[in-house]
Coordinates of C-alpha atoms and ligand atoms in Angstrom, one line a residue:
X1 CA 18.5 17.9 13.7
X2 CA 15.6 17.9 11.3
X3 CA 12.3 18.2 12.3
X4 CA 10.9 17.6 8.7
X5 CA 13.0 15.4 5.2
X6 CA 11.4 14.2 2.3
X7 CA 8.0 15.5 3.4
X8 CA 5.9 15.5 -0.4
X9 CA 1.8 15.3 -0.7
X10 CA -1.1 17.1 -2.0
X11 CA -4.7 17.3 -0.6
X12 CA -7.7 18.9 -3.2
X13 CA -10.7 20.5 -2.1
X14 CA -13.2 18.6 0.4
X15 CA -10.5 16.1 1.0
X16 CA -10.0 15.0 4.4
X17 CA -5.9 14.6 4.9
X18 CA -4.7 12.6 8.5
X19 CA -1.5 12.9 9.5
X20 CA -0.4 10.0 11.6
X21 CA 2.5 9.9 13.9
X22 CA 3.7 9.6 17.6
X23 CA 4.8 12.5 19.9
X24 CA 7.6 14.1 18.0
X25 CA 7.4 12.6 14.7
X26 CA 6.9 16.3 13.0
X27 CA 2.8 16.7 13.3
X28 CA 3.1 20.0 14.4
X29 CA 6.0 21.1 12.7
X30 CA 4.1 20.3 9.5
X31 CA 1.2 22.3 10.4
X32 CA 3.0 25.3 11.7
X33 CA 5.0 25.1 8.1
X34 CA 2.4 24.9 6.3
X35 CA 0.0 27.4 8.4
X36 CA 2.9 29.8 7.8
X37 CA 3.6 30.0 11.6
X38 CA 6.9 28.4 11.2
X39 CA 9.2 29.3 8.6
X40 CA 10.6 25.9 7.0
X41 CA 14.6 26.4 6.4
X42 CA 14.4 24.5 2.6
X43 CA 11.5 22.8 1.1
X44 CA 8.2 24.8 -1.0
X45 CA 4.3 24.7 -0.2
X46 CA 1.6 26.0 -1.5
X47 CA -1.7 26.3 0.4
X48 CA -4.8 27.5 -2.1
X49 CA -2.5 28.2 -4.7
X50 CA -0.1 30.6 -2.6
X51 CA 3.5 29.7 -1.7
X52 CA 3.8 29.6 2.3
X53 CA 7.0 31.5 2.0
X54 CA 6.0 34.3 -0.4
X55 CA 2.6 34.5 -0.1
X56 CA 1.9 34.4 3.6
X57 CA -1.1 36.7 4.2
X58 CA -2.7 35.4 0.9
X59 CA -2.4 31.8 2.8
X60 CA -3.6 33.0 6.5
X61 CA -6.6 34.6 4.6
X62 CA -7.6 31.7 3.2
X63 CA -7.4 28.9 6.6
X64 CA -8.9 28.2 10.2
X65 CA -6.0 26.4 12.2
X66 CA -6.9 24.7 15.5
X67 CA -4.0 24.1 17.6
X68 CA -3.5 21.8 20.6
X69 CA -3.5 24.8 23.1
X70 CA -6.9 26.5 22.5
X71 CA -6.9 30.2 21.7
X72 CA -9.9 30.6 23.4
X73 CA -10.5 33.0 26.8
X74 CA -11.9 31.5 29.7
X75 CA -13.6 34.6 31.0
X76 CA -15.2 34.8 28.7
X77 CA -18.6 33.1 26.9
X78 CA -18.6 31.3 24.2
X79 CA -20.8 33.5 22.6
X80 CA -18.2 36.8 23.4
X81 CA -15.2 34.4 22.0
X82 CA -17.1 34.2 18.9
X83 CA -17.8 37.9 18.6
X84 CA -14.9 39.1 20.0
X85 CA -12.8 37.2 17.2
X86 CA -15.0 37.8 14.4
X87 CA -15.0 41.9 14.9
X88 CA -10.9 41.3 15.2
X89 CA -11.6 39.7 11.7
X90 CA -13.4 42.8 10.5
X91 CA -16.9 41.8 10.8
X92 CA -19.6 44.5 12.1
X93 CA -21.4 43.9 15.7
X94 CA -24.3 42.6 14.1
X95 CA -22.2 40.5 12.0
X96 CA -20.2 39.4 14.4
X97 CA -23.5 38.5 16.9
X98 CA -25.0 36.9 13.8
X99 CA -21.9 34.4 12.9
X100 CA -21.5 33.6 16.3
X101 CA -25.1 32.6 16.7
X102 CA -24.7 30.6 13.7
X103 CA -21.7 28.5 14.4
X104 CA -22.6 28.1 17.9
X105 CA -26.1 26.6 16.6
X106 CA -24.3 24.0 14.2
X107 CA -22.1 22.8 16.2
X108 CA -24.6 22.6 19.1
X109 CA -23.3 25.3 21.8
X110 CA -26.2 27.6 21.8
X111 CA -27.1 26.3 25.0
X112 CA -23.8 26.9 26.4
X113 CA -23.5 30.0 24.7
X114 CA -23.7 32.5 27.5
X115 CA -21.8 30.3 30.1
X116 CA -18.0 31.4 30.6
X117 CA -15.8 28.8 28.3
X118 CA -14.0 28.0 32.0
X119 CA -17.0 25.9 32.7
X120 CA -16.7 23.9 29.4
X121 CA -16.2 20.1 29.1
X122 CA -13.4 19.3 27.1
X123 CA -15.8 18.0 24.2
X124 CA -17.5 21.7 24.0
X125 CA -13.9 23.8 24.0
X126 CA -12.7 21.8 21.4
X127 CA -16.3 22.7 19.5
X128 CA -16.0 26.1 20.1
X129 CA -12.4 26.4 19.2
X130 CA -13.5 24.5 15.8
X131 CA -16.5 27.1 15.9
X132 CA -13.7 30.0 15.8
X133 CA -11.5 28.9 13.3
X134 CA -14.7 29.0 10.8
X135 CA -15.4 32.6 11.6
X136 CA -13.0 33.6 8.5
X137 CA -14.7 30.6 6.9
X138 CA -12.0 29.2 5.6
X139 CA -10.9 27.2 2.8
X140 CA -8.3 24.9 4.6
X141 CA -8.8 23.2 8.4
X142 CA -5.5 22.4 10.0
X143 CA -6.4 20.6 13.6
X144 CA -3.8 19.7 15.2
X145 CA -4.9 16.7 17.8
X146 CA -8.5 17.7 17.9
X147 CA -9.5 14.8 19.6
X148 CA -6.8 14.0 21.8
X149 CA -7.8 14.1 25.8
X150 CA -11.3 14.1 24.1
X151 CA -13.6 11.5 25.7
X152 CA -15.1 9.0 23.1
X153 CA -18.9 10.5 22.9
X154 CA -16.9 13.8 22.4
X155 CA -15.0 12.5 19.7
X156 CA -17.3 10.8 17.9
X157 CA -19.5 14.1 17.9
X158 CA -15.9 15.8 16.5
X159 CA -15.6 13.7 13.8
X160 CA -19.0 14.2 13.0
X161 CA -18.3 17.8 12.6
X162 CA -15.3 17.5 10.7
X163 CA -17.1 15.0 8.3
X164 CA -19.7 18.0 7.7
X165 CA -17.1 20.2 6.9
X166 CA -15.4 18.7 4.2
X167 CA -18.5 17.9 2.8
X168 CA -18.9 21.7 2.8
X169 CA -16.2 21.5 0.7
X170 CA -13.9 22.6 3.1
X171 CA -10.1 20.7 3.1
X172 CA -9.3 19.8 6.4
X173 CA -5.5 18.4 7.4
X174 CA -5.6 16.6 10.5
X175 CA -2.9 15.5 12.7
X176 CA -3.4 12.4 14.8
X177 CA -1.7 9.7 17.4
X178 CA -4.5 6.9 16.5
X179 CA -4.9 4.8 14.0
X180 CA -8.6 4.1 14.2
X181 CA -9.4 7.6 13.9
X182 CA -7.0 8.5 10.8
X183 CA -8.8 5.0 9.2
X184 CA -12.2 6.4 10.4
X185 CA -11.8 10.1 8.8
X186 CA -9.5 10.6 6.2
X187 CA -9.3 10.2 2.6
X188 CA -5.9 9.7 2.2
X189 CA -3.5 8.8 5.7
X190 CA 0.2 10.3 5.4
X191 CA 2.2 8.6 8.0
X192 CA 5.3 10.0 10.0
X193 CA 8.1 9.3 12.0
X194 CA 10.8 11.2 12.8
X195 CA 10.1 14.0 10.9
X196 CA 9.9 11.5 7.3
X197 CA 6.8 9.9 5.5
X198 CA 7.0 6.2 6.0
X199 CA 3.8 5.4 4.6
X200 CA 1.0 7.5 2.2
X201 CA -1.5 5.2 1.3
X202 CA -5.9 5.6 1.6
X203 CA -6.9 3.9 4.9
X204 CA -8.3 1.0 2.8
X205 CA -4.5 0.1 1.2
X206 CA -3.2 1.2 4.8
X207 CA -6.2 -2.0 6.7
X208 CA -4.9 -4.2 3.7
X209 CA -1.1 -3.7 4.5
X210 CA -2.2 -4.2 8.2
X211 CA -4.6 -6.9 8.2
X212 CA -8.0 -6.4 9.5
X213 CA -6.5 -7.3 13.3
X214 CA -3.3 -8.0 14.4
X215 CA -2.2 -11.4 16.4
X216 CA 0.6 -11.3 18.8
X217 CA 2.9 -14.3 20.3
X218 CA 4.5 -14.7 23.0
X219 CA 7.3 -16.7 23.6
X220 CA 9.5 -17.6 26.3
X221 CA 13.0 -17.5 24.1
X222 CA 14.1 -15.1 21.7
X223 CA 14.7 -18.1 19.2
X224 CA 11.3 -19.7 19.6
X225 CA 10.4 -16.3 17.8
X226 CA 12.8 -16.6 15.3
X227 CA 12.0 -19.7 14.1
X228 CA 8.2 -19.4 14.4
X229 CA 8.8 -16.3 11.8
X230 CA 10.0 -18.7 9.2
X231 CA 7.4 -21.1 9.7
X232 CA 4.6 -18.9 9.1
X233 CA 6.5 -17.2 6.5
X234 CA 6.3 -21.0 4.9
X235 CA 2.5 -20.0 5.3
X236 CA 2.4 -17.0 3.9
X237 CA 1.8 -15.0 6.7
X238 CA 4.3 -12.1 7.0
X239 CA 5.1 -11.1 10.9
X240 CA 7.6 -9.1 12.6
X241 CA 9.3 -9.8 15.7
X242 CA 8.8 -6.7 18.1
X243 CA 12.3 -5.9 19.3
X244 CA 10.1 -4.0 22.7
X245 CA 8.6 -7.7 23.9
X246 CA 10.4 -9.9 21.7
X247 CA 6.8 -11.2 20.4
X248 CA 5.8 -12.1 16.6
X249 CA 3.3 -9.5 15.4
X250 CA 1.5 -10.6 12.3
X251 CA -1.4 -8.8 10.6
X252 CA -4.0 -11.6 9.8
X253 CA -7.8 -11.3 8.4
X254 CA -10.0 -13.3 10.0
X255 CA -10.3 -16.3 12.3
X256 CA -8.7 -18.6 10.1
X257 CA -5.2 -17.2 10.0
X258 CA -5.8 -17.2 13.7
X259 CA -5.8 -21.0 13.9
X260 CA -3.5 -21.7 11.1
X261 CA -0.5 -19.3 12.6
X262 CA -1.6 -21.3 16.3
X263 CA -1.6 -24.6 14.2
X264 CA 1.5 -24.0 12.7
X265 CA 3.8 -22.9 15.6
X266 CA 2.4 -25.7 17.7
X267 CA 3.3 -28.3 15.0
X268 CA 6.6 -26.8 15.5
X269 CA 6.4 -27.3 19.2
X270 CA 7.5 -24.1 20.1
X271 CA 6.0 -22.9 23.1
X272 CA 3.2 -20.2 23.0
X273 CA 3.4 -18.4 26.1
X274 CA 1.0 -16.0 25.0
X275 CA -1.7 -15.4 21.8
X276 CA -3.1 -12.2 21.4
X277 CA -5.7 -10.9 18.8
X278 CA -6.2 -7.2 19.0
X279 CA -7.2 -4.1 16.9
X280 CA -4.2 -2.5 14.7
X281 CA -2.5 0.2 16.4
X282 CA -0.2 3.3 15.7
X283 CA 2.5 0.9 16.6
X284 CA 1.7 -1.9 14.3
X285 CA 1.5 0.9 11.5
X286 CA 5.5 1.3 12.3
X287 CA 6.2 -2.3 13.1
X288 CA 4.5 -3.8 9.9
X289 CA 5.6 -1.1 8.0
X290 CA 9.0 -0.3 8.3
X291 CA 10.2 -3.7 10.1
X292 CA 11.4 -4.2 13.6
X293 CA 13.5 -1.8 15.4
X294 CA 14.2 0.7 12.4
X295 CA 11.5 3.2 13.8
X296 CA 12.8 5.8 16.9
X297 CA 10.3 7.3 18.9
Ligands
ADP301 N1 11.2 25.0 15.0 C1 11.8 23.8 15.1 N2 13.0 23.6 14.5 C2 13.6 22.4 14.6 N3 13.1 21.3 15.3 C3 11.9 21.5 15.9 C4 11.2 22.7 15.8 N4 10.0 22.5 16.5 C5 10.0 21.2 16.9 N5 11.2 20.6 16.6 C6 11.5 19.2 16.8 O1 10.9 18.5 15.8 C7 10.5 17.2 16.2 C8 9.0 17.1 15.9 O2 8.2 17.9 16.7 P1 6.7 18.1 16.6 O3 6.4 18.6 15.2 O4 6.2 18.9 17.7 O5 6.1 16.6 16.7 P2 4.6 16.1 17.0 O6 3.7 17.3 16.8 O7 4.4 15.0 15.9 O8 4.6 15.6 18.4 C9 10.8 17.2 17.7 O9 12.0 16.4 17.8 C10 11.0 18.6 18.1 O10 11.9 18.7 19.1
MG302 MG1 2.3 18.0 18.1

């Protein structure tokens, strides 16, 4: 099987790239490719200029990568991470005290800084793990699900960070399972499933393609679906009919599509069992674009 086909995009400097996909859909295949951890088998990247394949150490050099297992030891401070990683880096003790004392100040650990990393919240191993992948200060960020298990004050203060950075001009490639965050960070939003790009587009074109929300109905009979599809097709609106629930998921923008898809399958007298208006997801992303049932988790 391939983990990764057809997989083609660029990202300049201070550009913030998300990577959106499910569990499985080749997030961390990509970054491991491309971090020159994994070997692809066919396929060429180039990271700063340097080919992955050819030009390994030139590329490692010149990136901080954050994995979803943190690299960090719990016995240890945050503050003896830090120096610990930046002397393997080549940095004198003084240096290395110095860096530390620096990241762990912007980034807002210096409290923290002598406690062991075992006592950490979530939010403040993630920081510190960020903290550490700037020791070599680094041209590319890959962060692979930074925020996921994150609570959302933790998050927010994570994307904060990763904001600052690329307005360092550092390039930061960030995988991601939500939506809201990829819309909320990037610059440009490369979506995958099953190891292929079915969507690169800037979050604006992507909240266009999806509507600002998404409404959802529910109806008794697979048929009553159907035909409420064509109806609101007759109105313009464009749905899909979830093959999971058997609902019609159409992206709409504002209150007034609302009532005009409500009006419209009632004038039909199909029966609504249920009317939903929610927040696009991950899985509208799939289900709008790529139509029903063609996506595998
Ligand atoms: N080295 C590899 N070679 C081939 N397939 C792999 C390799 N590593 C992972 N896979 C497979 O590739 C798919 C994508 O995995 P992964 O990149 O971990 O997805 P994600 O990070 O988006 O959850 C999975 O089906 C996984 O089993
Ligand atoms: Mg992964």
């Amino acid at each position: 099987m391939r983990a990764l086909a057809d997989v083609s995009f660029a990202v300049g400097p201070g550009r913030i790239l998300g990577v959106l996909g499910h569990n499985g859909a080749g997030k961390t295949t990509l970054v491991d490719i491309l971090s020159t951890r994994v070997r692809a088998d066919a396929g060429t990247a180039r990271v700063c200029g340097w080919d992955v394949r050819s030009g390994g150490s030139q590329v490692r050099r010149r990136i901080g990568v954050a994995t979803q297992f943190t690299a960090l030891d719990d016995a240890l401070s945050g503050a003896e991470n830090l120096v610990l990683l930046a002397r393997l880096l080549g940095a004198t003790a003084k240096q290395a005290r110095e860096r530390a004392a620096e990241l762990l100040a912007a980034f807002d650990l210096t409290e923290a800084a002598g406690r062991r990393v075992k006592t950490y919240s979530g939010g403040m191993r993630r920081r510190t793990d960020l903290a550490a992948c700037l020791l070599g200060r680094p041209e590319v960020l890959f962060l692979d699900e930074p925020s996921t298990g994150l609570d959302p004050v933790a998050c927010r203060q994570l994307w904060d960070i990763i904001k600052r950075l690329a307005g360092l001009g550092i390039t930061v490639v960030l995988t991601t399972q939500y939506l809201a965050e990829a819309e909320h960070l990037a610059d440009e939003v490369l979506v995958l499933a099953a190891g292929r790009v079915v969507a690169a587009d800037t979050p604006t074109a992507l909240k266009r393609r999806l509507g600002s929300q998404q409404l959802t109905l529910t109806f008794p009979e697979a048929w009553h679906g159907d035909r409420a599809l064509q109806r609101l097709r007759g109105l313009g609106l464009r749905g899909v009919l979830d093959p999971r629930s058997g609902a019609v998921v159409l992206p709409v923008d504002g209150g007034g599509d609302v009532v005009a898809a409500v009006r419209a399958v009632d004038d039909e007298r199909l029966p609504v069992a249920r009317v939903r208006v929610t927040e696009p997801t991950l899985e509208d992303v799939y289900l709008t674009l790529h139509g029903a049932g063609q996506v595998s988790r």
